[in-house]
C-alpha positions as semicolon CSV with decimal commas, in nm:
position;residue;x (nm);y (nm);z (nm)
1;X;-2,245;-3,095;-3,244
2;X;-2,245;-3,351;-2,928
3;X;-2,015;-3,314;-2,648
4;X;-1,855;-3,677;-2,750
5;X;-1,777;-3,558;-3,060
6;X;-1,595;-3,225;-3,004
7;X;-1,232;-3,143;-3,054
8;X;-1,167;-2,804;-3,217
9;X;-1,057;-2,421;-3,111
10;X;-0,784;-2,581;-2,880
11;X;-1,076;-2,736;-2,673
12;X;-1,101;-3,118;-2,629
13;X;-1,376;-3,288;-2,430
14;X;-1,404;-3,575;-2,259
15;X;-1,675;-3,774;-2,060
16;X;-1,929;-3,555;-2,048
17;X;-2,182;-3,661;-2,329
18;X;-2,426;-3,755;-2,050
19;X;-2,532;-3,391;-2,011
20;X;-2,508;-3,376;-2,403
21;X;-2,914;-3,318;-2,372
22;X;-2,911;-2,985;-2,132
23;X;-2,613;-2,880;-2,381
24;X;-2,805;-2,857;-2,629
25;X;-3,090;-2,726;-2,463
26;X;-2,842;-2,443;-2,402
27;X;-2,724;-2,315;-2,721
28;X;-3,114;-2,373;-2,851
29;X;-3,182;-2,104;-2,603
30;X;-2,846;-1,935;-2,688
31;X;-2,972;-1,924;-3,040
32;X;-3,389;-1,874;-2,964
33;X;-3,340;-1,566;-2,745
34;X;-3,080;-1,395;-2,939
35;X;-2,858;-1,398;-2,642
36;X;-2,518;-1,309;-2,836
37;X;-2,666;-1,049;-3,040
38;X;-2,801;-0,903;-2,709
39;X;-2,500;-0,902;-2,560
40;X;-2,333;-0,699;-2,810
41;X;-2,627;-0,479;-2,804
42;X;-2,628;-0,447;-2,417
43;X;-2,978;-0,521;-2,373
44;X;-2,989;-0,562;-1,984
45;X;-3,318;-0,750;-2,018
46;X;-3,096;-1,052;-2,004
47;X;-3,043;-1,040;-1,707
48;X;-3,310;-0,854;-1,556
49;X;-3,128;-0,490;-1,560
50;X;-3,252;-0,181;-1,689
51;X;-3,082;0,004;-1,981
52;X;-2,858;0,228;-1,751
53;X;-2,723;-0,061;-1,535
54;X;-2,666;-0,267;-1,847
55;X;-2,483;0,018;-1,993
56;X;-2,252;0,063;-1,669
57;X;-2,197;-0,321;-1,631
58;X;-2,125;-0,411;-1,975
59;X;-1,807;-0,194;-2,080
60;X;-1,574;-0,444;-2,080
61;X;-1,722;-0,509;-2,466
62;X;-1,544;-0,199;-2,548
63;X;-1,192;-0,268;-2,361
64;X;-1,021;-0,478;-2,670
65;X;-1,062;-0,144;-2,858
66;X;-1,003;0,107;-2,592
67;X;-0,686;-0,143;-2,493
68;X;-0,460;0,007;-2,731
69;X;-0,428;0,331;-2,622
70;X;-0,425;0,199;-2,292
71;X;-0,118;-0,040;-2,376
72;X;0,046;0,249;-2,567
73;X;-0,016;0,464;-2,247
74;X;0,143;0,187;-2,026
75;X;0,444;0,115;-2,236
76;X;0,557;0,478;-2,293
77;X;0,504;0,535;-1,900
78;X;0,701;0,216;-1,808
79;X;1,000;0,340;-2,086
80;X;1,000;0,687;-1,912
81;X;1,005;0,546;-1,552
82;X;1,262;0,232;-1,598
83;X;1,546;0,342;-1,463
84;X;1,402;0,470;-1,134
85;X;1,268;0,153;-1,004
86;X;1,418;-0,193;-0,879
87;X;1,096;-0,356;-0,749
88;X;0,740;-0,312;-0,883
89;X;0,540;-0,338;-0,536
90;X;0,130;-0,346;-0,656
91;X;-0,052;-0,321;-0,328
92;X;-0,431;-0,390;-0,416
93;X;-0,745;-0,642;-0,382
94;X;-0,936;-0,883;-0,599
95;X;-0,982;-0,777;-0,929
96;X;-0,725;-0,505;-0,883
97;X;-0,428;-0,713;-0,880
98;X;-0,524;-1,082;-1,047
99;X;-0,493;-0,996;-1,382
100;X;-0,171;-0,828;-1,410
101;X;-0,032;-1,128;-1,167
102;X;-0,159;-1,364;-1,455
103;X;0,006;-1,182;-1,707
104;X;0,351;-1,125;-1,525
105;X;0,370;-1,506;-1,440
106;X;0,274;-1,598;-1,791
107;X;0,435;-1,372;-2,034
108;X;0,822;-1,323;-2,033
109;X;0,895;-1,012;-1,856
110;X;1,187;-0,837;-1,694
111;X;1,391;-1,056;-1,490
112;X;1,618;-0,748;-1,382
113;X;1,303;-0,619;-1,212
114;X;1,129;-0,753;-0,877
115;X;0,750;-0,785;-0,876
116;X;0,585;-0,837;-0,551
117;X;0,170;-0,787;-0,492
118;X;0,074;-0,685;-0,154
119;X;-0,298;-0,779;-0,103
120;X;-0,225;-0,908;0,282
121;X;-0,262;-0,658;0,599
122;X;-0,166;-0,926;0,798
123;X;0,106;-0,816;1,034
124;X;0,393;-1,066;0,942
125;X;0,325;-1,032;0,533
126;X;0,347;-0,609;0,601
127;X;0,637;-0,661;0,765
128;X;0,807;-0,873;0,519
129;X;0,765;-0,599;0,224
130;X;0,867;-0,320;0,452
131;X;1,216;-0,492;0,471
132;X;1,194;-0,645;0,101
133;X;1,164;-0,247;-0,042
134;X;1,447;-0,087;0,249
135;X;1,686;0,062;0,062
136;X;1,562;-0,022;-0,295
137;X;1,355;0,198;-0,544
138;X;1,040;0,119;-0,560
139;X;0,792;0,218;-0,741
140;X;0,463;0,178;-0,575
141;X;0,145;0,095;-0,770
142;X;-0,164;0,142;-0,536
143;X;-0,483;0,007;-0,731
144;X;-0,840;0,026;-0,628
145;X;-1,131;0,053;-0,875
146;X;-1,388;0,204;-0,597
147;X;-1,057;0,399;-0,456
148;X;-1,244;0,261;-0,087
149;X;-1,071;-0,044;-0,057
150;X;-1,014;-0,059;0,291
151;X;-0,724;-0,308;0,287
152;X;-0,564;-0,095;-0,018
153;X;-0,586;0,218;0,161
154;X;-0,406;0,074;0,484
155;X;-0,129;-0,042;0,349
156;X;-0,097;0,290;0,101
157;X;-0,089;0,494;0,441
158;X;0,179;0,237;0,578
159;X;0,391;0,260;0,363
160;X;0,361;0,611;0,309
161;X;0,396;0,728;0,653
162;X;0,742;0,493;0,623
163;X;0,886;0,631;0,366
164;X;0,816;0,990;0,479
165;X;0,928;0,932;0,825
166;X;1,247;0,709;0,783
167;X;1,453;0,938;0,464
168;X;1,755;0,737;0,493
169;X;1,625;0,387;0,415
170;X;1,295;0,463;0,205
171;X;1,225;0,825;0,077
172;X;1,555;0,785;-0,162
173;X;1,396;0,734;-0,544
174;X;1,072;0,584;-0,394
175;X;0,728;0,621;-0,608
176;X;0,353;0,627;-0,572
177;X;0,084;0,616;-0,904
178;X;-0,273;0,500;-0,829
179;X;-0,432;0,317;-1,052
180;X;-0,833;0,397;-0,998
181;X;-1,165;0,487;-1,123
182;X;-1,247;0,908;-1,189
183;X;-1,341;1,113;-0,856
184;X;-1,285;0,872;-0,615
185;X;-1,125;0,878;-0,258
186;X;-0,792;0,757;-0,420
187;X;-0,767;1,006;-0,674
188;X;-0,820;1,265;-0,435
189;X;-0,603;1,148;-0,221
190;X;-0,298;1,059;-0,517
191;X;-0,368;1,448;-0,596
192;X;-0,316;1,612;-0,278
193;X;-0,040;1,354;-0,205
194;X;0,160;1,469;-0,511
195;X;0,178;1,093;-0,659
196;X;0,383;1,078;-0,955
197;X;0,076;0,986;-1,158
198;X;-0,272;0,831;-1,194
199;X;-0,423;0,681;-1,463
200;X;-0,805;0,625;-1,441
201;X;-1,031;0,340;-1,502
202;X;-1,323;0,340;-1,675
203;X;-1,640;0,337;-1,491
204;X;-1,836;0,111;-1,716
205;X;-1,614;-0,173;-1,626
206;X;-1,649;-0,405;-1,329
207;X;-1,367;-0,477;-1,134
208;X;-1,294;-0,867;-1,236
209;X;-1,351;-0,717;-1,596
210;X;-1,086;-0,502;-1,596
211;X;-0,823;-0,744;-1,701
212;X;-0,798;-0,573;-2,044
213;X;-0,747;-0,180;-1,889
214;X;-0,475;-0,023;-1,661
215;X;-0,555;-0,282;-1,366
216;X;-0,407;-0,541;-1,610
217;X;-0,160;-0,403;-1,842
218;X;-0,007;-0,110;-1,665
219;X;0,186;-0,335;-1,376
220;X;0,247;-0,560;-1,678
221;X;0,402;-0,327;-1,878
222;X;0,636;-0,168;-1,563
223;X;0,719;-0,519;-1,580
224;X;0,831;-0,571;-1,983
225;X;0,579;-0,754;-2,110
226;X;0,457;-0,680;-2,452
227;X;0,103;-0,567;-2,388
228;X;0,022;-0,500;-2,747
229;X;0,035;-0,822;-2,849
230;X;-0,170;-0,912;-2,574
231;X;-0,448;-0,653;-2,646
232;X;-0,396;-0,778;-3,025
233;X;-0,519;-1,111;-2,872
234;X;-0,775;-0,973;-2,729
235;X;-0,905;-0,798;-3,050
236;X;-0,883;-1,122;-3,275
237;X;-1,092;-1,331;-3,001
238;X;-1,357;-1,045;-2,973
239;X;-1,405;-1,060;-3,359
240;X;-1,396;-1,450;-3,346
241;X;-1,694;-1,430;-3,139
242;X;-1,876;-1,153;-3,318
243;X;-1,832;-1,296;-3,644
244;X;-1,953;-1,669;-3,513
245;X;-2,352;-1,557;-3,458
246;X;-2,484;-1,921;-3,419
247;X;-2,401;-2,074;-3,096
248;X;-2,288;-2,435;-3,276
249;X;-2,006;-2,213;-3,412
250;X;-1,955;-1,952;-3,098
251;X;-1,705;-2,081;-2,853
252;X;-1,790;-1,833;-2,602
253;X;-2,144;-1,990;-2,637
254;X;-2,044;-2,342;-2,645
255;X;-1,837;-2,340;-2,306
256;X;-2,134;-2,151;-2,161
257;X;-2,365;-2,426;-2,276
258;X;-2,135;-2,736;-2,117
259;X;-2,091;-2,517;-1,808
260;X;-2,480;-2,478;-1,725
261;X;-2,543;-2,812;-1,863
262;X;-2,263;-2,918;-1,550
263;X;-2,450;-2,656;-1,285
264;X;-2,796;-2,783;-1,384
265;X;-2,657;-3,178;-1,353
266;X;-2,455;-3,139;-1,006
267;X;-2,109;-3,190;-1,128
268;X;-2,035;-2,818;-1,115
269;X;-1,750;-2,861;-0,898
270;X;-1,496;-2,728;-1,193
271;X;-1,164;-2,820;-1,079
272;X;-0,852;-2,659;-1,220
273;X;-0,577;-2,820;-1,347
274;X;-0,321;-2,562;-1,479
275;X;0,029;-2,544;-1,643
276;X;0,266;-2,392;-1,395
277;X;0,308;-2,024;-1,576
278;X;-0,103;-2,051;-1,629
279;X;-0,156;-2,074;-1,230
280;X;-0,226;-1,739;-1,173
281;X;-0,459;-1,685;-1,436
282;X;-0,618;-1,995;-1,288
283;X;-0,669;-1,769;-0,998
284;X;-0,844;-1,500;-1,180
285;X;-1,053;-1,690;-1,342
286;X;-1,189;-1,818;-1,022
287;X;-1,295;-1,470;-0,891
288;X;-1,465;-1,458;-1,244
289;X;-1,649;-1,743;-1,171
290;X;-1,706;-1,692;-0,863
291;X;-1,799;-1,375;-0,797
292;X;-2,024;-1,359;-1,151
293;X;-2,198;-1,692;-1,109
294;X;-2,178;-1,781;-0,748
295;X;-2,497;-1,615;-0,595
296;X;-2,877;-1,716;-0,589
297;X;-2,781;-2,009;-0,413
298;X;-2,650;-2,184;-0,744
299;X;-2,369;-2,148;-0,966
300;X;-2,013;-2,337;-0,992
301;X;-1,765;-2,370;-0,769
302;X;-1,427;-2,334;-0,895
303;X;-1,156;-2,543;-0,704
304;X;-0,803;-2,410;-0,794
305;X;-0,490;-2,555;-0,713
306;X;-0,608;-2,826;-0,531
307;X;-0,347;-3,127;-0,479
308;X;-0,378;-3,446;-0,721
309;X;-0,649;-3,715;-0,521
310;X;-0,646;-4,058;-0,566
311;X;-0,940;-4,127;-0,897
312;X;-1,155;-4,260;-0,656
313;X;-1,157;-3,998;-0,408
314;X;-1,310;-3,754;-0,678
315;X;-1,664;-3,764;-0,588
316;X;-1,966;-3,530;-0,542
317;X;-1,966;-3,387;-0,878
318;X;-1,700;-3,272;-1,036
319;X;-1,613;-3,141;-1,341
320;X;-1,225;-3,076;-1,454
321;X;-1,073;-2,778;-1,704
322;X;-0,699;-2,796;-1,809
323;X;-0,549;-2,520;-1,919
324;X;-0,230;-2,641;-2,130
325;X;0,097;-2,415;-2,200
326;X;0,261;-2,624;-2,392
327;X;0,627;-2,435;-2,349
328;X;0,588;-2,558;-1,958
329;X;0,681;-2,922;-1,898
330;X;0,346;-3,095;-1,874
331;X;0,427;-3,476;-1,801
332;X;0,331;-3,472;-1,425
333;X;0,013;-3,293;-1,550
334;X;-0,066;-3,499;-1,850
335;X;-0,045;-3,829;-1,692
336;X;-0,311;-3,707;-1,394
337;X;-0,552;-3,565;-1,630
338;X;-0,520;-3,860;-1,825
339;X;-0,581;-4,155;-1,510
340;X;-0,893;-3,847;-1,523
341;X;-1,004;-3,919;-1,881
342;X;-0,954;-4,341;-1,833
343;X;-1,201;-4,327;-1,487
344;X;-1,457;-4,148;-1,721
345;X;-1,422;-3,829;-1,525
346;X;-1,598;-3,563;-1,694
347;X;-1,253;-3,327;-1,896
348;X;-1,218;-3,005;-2,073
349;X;-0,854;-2,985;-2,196
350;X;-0,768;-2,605;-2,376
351;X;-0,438;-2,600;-2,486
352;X;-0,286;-2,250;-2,520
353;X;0,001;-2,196;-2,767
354;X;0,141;-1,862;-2,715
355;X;0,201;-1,617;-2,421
356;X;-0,022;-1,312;-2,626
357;X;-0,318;-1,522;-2,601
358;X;-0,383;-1,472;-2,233
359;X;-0,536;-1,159;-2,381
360;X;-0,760;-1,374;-2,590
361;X;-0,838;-1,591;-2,266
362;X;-0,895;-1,278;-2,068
363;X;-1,208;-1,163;-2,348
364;X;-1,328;-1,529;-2,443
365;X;-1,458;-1,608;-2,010
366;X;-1,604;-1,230;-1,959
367;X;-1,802;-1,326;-2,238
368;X;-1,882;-1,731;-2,114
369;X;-1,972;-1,524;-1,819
370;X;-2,229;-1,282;-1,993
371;X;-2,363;-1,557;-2,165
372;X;-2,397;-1,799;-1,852
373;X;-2,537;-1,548;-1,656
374;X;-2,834;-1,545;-1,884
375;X;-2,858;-1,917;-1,873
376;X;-2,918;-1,951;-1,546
377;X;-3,105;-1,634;-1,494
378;X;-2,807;-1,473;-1,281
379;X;-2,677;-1,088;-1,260
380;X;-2,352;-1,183;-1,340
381;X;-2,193;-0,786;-1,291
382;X;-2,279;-0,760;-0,923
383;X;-2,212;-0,899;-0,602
384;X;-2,451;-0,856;-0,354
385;X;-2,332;-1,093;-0,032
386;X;-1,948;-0,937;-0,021
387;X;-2,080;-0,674;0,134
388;X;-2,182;-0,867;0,448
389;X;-1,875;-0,931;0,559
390;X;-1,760;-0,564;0,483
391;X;-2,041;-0,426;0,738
392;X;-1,948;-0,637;1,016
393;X;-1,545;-0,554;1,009
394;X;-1,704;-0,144;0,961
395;X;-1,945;-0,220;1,305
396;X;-1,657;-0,395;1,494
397;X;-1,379;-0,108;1,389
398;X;-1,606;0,165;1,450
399;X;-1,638;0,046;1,829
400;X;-1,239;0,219;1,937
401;X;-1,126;0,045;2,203
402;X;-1,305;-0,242;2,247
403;X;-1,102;-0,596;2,226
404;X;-1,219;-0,847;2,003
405;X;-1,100;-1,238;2,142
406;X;-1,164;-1,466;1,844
407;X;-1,283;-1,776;1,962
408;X;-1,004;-2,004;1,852
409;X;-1,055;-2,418;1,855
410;X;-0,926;-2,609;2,193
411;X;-0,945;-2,938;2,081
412;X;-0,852;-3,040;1,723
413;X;-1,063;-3,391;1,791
414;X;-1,332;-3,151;1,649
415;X;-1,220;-3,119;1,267
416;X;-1,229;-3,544;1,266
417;X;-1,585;-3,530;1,366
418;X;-1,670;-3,260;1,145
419;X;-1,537;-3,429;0,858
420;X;-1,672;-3,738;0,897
421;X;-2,029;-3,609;0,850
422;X;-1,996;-3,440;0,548
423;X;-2,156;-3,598;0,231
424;X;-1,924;-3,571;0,004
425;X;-2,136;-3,361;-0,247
426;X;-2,099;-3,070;-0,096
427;X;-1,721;-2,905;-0,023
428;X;-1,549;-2,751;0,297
429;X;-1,368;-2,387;0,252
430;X;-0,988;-2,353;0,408
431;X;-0,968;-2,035;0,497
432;X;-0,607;-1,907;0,578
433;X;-0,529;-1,574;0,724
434;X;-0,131;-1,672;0,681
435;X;0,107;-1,504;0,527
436;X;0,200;-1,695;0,157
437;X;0,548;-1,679;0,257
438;X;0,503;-1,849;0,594
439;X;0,613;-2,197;0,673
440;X;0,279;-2,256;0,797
441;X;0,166;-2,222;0,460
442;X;0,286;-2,539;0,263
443;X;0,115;-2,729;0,492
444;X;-0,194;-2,641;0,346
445;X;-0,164;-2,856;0,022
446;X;-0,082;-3,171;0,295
447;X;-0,431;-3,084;0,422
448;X;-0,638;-3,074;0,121
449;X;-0,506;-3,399;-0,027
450;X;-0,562;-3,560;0,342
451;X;-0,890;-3,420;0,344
452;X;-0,955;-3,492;-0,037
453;X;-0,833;-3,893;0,034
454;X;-0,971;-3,975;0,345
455;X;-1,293;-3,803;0,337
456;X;-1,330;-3,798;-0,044
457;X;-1,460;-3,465;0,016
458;X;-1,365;-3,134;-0,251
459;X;-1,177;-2,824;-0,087
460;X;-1,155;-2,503;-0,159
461;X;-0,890;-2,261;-0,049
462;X;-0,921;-1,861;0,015
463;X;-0,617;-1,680;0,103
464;X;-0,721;-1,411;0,384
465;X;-0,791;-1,107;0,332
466;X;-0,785;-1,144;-0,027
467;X;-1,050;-1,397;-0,091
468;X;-1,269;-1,143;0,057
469;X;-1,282;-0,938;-0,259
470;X;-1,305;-1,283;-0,510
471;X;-1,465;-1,622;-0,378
472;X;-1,615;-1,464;-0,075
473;X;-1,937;-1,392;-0,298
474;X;-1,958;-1,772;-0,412
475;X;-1,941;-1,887;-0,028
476;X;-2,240;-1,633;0,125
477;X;-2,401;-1,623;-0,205
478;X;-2,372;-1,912;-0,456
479;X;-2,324;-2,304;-0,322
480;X;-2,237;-2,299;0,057
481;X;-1,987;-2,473;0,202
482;X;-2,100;-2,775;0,430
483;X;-1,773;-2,683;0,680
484;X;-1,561;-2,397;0,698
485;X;-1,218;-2,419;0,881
486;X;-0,985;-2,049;0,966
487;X;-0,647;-2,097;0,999
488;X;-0,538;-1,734;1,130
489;X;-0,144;-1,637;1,195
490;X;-0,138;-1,299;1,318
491;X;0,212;-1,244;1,432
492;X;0,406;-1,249;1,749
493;X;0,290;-1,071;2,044
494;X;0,612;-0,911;2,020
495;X;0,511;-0,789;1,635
496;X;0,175;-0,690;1,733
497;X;0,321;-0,465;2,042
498;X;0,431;-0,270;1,762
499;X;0,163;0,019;1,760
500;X;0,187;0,036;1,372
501;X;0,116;-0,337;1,336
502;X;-0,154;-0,335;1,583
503;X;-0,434;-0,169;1,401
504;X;-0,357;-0,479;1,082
505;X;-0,391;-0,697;1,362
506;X;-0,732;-0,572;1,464
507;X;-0,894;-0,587;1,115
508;X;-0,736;-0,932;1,054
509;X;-0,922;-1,021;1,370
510;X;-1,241;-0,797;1,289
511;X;-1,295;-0,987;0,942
512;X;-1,242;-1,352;1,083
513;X;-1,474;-1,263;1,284
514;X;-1,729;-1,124;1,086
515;X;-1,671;-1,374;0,824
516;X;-1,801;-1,657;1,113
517;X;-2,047;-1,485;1,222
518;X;-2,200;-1,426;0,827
519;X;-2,117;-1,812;0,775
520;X;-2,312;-1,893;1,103
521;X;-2,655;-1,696;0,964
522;X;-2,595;-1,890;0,660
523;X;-2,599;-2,231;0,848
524;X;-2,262;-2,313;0,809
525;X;-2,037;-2,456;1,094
526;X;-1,723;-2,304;1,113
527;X;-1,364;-2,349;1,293
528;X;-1,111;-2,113;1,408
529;X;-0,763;-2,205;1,482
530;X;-0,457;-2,068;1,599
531;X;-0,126;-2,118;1,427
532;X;0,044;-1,877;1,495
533;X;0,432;-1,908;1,592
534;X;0,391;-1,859;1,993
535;X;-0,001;-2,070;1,971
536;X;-0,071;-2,371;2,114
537;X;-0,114;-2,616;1,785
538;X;0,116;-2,588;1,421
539;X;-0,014;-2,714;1,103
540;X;0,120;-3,033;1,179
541;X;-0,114;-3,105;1,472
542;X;-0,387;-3,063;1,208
543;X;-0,289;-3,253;0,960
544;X;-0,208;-3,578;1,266
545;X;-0,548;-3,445;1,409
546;X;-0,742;-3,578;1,148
């Protein structure tokens, strides 16, 4: 089947039957080297692992079955527990929260209940939840596969330390579970802190795997949504693709194929166009991506939520994806993606009927991701550059008592300059240690369409400290950016004077840091700036800077 002439499985595509040769390349390889039956049969040798690393990477197979009882486990927890909580409050990192935030936001849930993730230790965003949960039941869902997290574990002993020390406006009806793998530092500590309960991973699973086990469906289910018939979903697409052995007829296999046929032709830049209640799983998928296929100096780079450009500014490669609910009012959306179509930009429209098959959505890209991997001769279970990052914040923390300064910009004459040397084939990263809820923050969509227009250049954008544990792998590993620009708000001085604040402050400052000095090794320029409330520029000044 050419690319021109596809249209079936909910999956339409458009302008892209100049790669049709390296497509088919693909599923001839697909189909030559057995790579779906390997798969299923977890031979490693696909990508270069050994039988006992295949065998701990490749669990996720497993989850659509093993979902069930995980669902049923969920639901009769969240029954049990559903009067003695107002506000779900999931405090986790990467993998550990982006799942069950695509499901919540997708699936009609329990508008009686408040659902709020916590994945910033920025000073401002921790002091935001501590007055959101005063005087409120919460039930507190602290999530870490490795149970290490160093974010995670913060906040947990934040919050904790609150609600113990202040009766009157926290202790009353408040509730801890941990949601981890066996024997690790989280478990221990949810057992000798008497949490209400803790339900384990499984250890075969990677952490942007997970969607499918507690990680996903247990905040989900505290929430209302009907996990079964996402985990039903699940178990339909997984039989789909096992009962579909030739890769003409696999759609696992077939997005796989356009998607290295894109990397291998430079228009790998996969931009995201998503209906409003798909957004978040937009997110996930780009720590899939990411993190499984950004390394090795290749890959794709996924570009989510990026404003609408101009036609013409859309250069240097890219490819777009829209994900289509059609229950969400689509016109704005439609009428882009069709100016996309008419300019012969290259278009991969998946419409998606009904809420439950998020769960089908969840199974169908682990497996594009298993499969790519192999084409391009990529691990794609492991992420070997995050930790770089990780081992600089560990040095500077470890040195008590010495004051990091970040070196924050002076003159914003510099981003104009920068800018205006970038070819337009490569991308620049916004980074943004800023608080989601802070004015600061809608600025930032002003600055990627300025940027996008003027310079014709793509952007990405990684929410600090979060991005850490997703895209941070694609940006040290995979495609570099040409430019990198921090924007870091870390509170008043009057916050940070606070002693309990202080120490978020550090870190915040610790992996900024780090995160320029890593960039710097790699060759990439970076910018720090200041917007703070009491600083010396506001996200105005950038966006009239340049």
């Amino acid at each position: 089947m050419e690319l021109s002439q596809m249209q079936e499985n909910g999956i339409s595509i458009f302008n892209i039957s100049y790669s049709d040769v390296e497509y088919q390349k693909n599923l001839n390889v697909i189909d030559e080297k057995k790579v779906l039956k390997r798969i299923w049969d977890k031979d490693g040798s696909l990508w270069k692992l050994d039988d006992i690393l295949a065998n701990e990477s490749l669990g996720w197979l497993n989850l659509p079955e093993q979902a069930k009882l995980v669902s049923e486990i969920s639901t009769a927890f969240s029954s049990g527990a559903y009067n003695k909580y107002e506000i779900v409050c999931l405090v986790g990192m990467g993998g550990s929260v982006l799942a069950a935030k695509a499901i919540i936001d997708f699936v009609d849930c329990d508008n009686s209940k408040v659902f709020v993730i916590k994945d910033s230790t920025l000073s401002v965003s921790i002091d935001r939840i501590q007055k959101m949960v005063k005087g409120r039941k919460t039930l507190f869902v602290i999530a870490s596969k490795s149970g290490t997290t160093l974010e995670t574990i913060m906040i947990y002993e934040h919050l904790k330390k609150l609600v113990d020390s202040d009766s009157q406006n926290y202790s009353d009806g408040h509730l801890f579970i941990a949601i981890t793998d066996p024997d690790t530092s989280l478990n221990k500590i949810a057992y000798k802190e008497k949490f209400h309960q803790t339900f384990l991973g499984f250890v075969d699973v990677g952490g942007r795997y997970a969607a499918l086990s507690y990680f996903g469906l247990l905040p989900s289910a505290l929430m209302g949504c009907d996990t079964d018939s996402i985990v039903k979903a699940a178990r339909n697409m997984k039989n789909q693709l096992e009962s579909s052995e030739a890769s003409k007829q696999n759609l696992a296999a077939i997005i796989a194929s356009i998607l290295g046929a894109c990397a291998v032709n430079n228009i790998g830049k996969l931009t995201f166009i998503t209906s409003q209640s798909l957004d978040a799983f937009g997110s996930w998928l780009e720590q899939l991506i990411a993190e499984s296929i950004g390394k090795e100096n290749i890959g794709i780079i996924p570009v989510v939520k990026e404003p609408f450009l101009d036609a013409d500014s859309y250069l240097g490669g890219r490819t777009f994806i829209y994900f289509r609910y059609g229950r969400n009012n689509n016109e704005t959306n439609d009428i882009h993606v069709k100016k996309l179509i008419d300019a012969k930009l290259p278009v991969l429209w998946i419409e998606v009927d009904e809420f439950a098959l998020i769960g089908a959505q969840f199974f169908l890209w682990e497996f594009v991701m298993a499969i790519l991997g192999a084409l391009l001769k990529i691990n794609p279970f492991d992420q070997p550059d995050v930790e770089k990052t990780k081992i600089g914040v560990n040095k500077i923390l470890n040195n008590v008592g010495e004051e990091l300064n970040l070196d924050y910009c002076s003159d914003l004459n510099v981003l104009q300059s920068n800018l205006s040397r970038i070819d337009h084939r490569s991308y620049v990263a916004l980074l943004a240690f800023i608080s989601e809820d802070d004015e600061q923050f809608k600025y930032l969509e002003s600055l990627r369409k300025k940027i996008g227009d003027k310079y014709k250049l793509t952007t990405t954008l990684g929410i600090g400290p979060a991005y850490l544990h997703s895209t941070g792998q694609m940006y040290k590993g995979g495609l570099k950016p040409a430019y990198s620009i921090f924007f870091v708000d870390n509170g008043t001085s009057n916050l940070n004077q606070i002693k309990d604040y202080y120490k978020f402050n550090q870190i915040t400052k610790a992996q900024v840091y780090s995160e320029i000095e890593v960039f710097k090794s790699l060759g990439v320029k970076s910018t720090c700036i200041d917007i703070a409330e009491d600083s010396k520029f506001t996200m105005i000044d950038l966006l009239e800077s340049i």
